[in-house]
mmCIF file of C-alpha atoms in Angstrom:
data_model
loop_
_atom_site.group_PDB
_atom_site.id
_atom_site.type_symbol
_atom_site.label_atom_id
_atom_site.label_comp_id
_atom_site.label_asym_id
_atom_site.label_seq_id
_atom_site.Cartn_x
_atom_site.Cartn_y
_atom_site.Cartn_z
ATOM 1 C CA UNK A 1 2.569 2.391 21.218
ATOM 2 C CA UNK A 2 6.028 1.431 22.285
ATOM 3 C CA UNK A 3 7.623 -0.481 19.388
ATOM 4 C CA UNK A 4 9.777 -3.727 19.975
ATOM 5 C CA UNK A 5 14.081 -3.233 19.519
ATOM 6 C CA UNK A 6 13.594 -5.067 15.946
ATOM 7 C CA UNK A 7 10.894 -2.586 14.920
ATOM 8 C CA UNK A 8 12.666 0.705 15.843
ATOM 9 C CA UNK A 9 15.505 -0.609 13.691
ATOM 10 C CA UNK A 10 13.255 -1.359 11.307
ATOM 11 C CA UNK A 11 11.479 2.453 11.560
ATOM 12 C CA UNK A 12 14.927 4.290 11.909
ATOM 13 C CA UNK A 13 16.004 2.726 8.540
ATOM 14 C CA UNK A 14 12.539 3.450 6.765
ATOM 15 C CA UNK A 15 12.807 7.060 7.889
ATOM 16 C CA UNK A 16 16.547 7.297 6.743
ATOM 17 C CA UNK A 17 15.306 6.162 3.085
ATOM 18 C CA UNK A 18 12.612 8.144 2.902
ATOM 19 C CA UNK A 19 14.844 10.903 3.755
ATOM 20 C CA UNK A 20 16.711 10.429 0.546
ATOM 21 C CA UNK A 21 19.871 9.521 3.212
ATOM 22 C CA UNK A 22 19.339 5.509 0.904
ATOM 23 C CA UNK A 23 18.144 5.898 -2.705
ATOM 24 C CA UNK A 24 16.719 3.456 -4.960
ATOM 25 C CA UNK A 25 19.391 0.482 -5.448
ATOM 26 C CA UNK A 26 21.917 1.723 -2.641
ATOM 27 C CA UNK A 27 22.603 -1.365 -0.419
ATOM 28 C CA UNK A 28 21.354 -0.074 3.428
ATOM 29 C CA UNK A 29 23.817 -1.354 6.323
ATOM 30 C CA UNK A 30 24.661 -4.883 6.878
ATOM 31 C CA UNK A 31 22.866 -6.895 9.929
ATOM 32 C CA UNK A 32 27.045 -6.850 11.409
ATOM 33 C CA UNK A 33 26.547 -3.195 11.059
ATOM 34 C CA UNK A 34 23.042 -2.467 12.858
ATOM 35 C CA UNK A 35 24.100 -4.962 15.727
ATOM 36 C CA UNK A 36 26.894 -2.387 16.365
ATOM 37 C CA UNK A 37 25.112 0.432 16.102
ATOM 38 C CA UNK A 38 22.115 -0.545 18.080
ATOM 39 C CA UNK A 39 24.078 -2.590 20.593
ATOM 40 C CA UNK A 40 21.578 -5.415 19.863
ATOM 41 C CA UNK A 41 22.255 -9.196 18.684
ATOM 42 C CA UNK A 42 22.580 -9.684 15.017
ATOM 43 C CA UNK A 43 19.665 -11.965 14.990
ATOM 44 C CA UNK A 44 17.504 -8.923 16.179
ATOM 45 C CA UNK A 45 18.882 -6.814 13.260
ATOM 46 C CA UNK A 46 18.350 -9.257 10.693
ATOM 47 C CA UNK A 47 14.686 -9.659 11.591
ATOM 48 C CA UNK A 48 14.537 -5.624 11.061
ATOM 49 C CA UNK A 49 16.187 -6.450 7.952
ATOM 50 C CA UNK A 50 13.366 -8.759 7.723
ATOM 51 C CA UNK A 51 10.731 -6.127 8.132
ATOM 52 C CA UNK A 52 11.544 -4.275 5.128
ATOM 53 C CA UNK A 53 11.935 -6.825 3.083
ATOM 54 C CA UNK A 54 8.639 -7.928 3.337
ATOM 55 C CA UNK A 55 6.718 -4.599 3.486
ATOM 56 C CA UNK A 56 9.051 -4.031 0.045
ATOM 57 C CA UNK A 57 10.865 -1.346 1.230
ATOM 58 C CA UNK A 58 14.801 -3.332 0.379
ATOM 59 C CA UNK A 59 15.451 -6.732 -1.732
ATOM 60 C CA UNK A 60 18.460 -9.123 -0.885
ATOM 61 C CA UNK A 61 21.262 -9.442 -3.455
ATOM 62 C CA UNK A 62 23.504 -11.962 -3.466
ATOM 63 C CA UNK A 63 27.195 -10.780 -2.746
ATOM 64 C CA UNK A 64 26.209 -7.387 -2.163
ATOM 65 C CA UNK A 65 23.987 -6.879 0.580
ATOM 66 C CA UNK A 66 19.822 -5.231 0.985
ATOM 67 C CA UNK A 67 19.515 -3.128 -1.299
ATOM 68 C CA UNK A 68 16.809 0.397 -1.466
ATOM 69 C CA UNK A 69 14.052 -1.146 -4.422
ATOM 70 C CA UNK A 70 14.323 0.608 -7.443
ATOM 71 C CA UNK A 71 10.589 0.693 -7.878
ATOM 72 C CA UNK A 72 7.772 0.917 -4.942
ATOM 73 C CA UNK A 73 5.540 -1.927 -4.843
ATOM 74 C CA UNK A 74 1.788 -2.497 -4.524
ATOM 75 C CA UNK A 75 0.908 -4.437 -0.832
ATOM 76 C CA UNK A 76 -1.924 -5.580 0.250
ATOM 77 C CA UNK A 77 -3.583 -3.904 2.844
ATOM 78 C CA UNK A 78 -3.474 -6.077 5.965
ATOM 79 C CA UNK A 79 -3.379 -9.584 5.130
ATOM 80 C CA UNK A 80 -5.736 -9.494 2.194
ATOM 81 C CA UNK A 81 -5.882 -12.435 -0.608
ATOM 82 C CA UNK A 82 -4.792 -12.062 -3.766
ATOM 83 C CA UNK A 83 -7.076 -10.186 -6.399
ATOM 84 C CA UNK A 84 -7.017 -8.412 -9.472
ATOM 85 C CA UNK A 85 -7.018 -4.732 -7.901
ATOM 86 C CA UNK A 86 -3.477 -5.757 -5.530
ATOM 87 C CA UNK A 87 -1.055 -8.504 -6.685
ATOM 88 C CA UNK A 88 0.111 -10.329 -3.646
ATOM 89 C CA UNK A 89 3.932 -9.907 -3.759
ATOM 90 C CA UNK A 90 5.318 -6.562 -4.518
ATOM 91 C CA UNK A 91 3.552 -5.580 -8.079
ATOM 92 C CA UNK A 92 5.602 -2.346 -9.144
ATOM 93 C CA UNK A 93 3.010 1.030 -9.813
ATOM 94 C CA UNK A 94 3.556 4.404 -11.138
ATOM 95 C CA UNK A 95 1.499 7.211 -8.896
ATOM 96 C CA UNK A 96 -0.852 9.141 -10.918
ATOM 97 C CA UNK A 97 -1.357 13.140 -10.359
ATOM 98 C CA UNK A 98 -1.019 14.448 -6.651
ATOM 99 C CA UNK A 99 -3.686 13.246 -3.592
ATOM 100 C CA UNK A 100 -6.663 15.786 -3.395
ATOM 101 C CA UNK A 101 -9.480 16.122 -0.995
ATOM 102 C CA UNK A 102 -12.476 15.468 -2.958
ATOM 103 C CA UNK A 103 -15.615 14.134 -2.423
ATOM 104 C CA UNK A 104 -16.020 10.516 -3.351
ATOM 105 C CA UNK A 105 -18.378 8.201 -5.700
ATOM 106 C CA UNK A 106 -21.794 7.471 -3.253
ATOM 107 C CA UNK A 107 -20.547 3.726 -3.178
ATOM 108 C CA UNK A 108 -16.929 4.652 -1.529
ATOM 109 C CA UNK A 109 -19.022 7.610 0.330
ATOM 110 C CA UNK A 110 -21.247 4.456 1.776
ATOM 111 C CA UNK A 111 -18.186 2.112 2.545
ATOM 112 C CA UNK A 112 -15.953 4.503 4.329
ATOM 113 C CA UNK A 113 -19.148 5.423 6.607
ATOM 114 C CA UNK A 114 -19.091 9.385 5.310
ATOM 115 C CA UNK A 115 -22.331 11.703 5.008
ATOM 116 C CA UNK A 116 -22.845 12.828 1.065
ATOM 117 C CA UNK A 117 -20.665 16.002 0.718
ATOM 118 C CA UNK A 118 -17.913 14.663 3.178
ATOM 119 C CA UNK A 119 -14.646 15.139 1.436
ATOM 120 C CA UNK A 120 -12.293 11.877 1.753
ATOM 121 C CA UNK A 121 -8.205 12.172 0.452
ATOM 122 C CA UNK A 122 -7.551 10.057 -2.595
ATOM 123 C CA UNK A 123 -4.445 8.939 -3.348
ATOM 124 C CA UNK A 124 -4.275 6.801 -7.845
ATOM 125 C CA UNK A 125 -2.082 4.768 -8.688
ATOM 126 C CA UNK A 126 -1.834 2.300 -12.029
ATOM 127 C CA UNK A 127 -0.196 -1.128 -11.283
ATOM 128 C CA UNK A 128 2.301 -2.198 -13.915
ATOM 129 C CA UNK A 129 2.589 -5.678 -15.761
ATOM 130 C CA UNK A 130 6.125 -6.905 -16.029
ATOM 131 C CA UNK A 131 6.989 -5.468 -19.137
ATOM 132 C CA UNK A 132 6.053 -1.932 -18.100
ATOM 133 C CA UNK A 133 2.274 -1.907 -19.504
ATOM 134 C CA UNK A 134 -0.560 -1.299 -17.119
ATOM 135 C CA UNK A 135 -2.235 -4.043 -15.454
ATOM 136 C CA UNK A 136 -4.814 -2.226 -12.790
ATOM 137 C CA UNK A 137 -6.034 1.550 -12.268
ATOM 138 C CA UNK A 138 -6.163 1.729 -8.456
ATOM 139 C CA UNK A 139 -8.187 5.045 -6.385
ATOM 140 C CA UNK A 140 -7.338 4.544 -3.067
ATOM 141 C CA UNK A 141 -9.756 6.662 -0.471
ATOM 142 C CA UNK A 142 -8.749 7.998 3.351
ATOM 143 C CA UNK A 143 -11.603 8.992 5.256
ATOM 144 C CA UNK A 144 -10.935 12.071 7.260
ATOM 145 C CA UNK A 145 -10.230 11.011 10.690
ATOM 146 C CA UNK A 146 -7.155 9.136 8.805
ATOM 147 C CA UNK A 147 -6.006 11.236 6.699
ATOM 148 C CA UNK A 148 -5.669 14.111 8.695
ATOM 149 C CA UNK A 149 -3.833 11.751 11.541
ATOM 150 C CA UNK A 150 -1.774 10.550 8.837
ATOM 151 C CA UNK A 151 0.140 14.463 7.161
ATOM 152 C CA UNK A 152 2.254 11.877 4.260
ATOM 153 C CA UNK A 153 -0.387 10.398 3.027
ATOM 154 C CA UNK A 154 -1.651 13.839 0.936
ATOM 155 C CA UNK A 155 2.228 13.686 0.243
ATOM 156 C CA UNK A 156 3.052 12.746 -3.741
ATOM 157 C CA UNK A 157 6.425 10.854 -2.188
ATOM 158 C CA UNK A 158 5.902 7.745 -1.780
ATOM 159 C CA UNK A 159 5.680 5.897 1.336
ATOM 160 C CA UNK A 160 8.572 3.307 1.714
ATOM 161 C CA UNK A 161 6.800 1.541 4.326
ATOM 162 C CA UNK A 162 3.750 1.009 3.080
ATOM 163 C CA UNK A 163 0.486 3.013 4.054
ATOM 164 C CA UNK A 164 -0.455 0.259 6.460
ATOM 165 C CA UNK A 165 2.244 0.310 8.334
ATOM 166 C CA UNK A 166 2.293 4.249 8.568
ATOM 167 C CA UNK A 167 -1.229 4.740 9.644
ATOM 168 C CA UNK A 168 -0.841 2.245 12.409
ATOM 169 C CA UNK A 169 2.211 4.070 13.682
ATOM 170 C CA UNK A 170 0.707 7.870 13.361
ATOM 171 C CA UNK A 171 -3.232 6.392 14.468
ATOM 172 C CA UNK A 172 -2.839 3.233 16.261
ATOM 173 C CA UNK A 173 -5.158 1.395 14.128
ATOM 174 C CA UNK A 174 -4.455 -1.573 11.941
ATOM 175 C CA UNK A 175 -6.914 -3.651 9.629
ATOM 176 C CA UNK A 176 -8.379 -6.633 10.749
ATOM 177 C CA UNK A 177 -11.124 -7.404 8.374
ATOM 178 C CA UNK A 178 -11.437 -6.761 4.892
ATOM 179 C CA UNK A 179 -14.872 -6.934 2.483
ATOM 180 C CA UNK A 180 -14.393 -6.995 -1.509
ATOM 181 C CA UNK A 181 -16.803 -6.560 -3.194
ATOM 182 C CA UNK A 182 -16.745 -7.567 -6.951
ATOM 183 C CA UNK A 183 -18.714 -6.444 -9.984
ATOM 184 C CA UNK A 184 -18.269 -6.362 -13.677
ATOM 185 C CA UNK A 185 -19.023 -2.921 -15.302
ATOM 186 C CA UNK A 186 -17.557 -0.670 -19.017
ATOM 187 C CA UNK A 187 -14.306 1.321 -18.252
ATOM 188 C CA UNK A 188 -15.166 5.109 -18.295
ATOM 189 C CA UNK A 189 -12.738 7.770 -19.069
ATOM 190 C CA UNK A 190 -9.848 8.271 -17.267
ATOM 191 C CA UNK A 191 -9.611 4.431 -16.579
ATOM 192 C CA UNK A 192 -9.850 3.728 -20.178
ATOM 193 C CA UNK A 193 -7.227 6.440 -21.229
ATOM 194 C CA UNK A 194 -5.110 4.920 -17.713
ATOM 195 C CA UNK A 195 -5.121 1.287 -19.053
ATOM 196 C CA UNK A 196 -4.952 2.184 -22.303
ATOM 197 C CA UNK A 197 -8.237 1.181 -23.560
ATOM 198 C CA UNK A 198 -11.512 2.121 -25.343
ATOM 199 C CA UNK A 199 -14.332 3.283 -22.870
ATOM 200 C CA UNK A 200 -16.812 0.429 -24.318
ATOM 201 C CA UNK A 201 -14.096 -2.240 -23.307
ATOM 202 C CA UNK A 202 -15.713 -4.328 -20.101
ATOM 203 C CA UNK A 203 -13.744 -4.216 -16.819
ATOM 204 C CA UNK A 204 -13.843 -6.381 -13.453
ATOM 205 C CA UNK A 205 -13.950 -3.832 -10.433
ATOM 206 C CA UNK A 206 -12.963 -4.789 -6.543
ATOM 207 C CA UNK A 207 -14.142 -2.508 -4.020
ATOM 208 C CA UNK A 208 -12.128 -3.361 -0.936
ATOM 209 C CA UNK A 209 -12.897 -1.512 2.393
ATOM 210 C CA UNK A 210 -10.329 -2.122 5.228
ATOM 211 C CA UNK A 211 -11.512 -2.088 8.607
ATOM 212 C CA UNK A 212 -9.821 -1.760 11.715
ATOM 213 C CA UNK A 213 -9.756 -3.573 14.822
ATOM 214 C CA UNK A 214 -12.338 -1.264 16.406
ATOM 215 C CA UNK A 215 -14.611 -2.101 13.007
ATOM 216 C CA UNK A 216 -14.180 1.433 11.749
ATOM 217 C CA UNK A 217 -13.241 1.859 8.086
ATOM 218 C CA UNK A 218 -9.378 2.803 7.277
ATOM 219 C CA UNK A 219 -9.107 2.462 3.482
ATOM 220 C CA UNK A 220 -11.659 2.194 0.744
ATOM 221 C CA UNK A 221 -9.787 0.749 -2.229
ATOM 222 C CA UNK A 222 -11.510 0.682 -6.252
ATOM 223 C CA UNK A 223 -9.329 -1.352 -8.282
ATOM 224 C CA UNK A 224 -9.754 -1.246 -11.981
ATOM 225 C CA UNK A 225 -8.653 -4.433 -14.255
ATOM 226 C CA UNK A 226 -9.323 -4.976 -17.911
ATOM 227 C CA UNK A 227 -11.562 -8.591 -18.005
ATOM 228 C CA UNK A 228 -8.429 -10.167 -20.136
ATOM 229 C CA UNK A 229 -6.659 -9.484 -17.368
ATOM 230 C CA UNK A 230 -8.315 -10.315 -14.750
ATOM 231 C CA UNK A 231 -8.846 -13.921 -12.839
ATOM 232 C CA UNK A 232 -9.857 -15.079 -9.376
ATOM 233 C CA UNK A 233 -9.731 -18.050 -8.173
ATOM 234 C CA UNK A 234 -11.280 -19.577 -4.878
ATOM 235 C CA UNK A 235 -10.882 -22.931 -2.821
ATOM 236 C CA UNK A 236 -13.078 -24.032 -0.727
ATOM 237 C CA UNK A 237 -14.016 -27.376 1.308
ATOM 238 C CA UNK A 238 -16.954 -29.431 -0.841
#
């Protein structure tokens, strides 16, 4: 799909970070600068600038400039509400392990539309509270046709632009629709030892499947939360 002036600005600069050509807290070039470069009006450069800055990707400082984030951020996928599994508004994470191909819980299996033995890419992540502890433990699942279209997502580097925005570029297909589903269960194991609990400590868990505009699954997302942390709340028209 051809991409608008603002958005190959946008692109060029995500790809130049990624690179390692911008690390964390290095200010990227000015909107003055891109205008030049791209031989475009600085209003169209800004709203690349724009781009990033909401996906995450660079923060504005005062005096200085955007600056490369010190510390990727949790999105939503796609224009989902806030929950307890994804903080709306950049929620800093630490990646856990490397993705593997492996073949997921029944439930995920069921959501992401894949026959029992089907292997899906999973990519774990922990969401941080503010003061560094851990707030969510996160398994994010790719079902094959979008993983394999997608090469960075088995990748441990992370992915400046945010997977949403990188499997609509490599696949064409964006979410659209989104169905969480919420249930209450004890943490086992690894998402005890993750979040720093005991395994008989009660949990909230979000299952969020992302579908596309074609209604085909992208994502399947299980987000973890210990019950003291967790709240949702809902308005609605009486």
């Amino acid at each position: 799909m051809a991409l608008l002036k603002y958005e190959e600005i946008a692109e060029s600069l995500r790809a130049r970070i990624t690179a390692g050509e911008f690390e964390p807290g290095a200010t990227v070039p000015s909107g003055r600068d891109l205008a030049e470069q791209w031989q475009v009006s600085r209003a169209t450069a800004i709203k690349a600038m724009d781009v990033l800055r909401n996906d995450g990707v660079v923060i504005a400082k005062q005096g200085t400039g955007f600056i490369v984030t010190e510390t990727p951020v949790a999105r939503p996928v796609g224009s989902r509400r806030a929950g307890s599994a994804r903080v709306t508004g950049g929620m800093p994470f630490l990646r856990i392990g490397v993705p593997d191909w492996v073949e997921p819980p029944a439930r995920v299996a069921t959501a992401l539309r894949i026959s029992s033995g089907v292997r899906a890419l999973r990519r774990v992540r922990v969401l941080q509270l503010t003061d560094g502890g851990p707030h969510s433990y996160v398994e994010a699942w790719f079902p094959p046709d979008v993983a394999e279209a997608s090469p960075r997502l088995a990748e441990t580097a992370a992915i400046t632009e945010g997977t949403t925005h990188y499997v609509r570029r490599r696949t064409g297909r964006y979410p659209v629709e989104g169905v969480d589903v919420t249930t209450v269960r004890l943490a086992t194991g690894p998402e005890a030892r993750h979040l720093g609990l005991s395994e008989d400590t009660p949990v909230a868990v979000i299952l969020h499947t992302a579908y596309d505009q074609t209604g085909r699954p992208l994502v399947c997302e299980e987000g973890v939360t210990p019950s003291s942390l967790f709240e949702q709340v809902d308005t609605y028209a009486m």
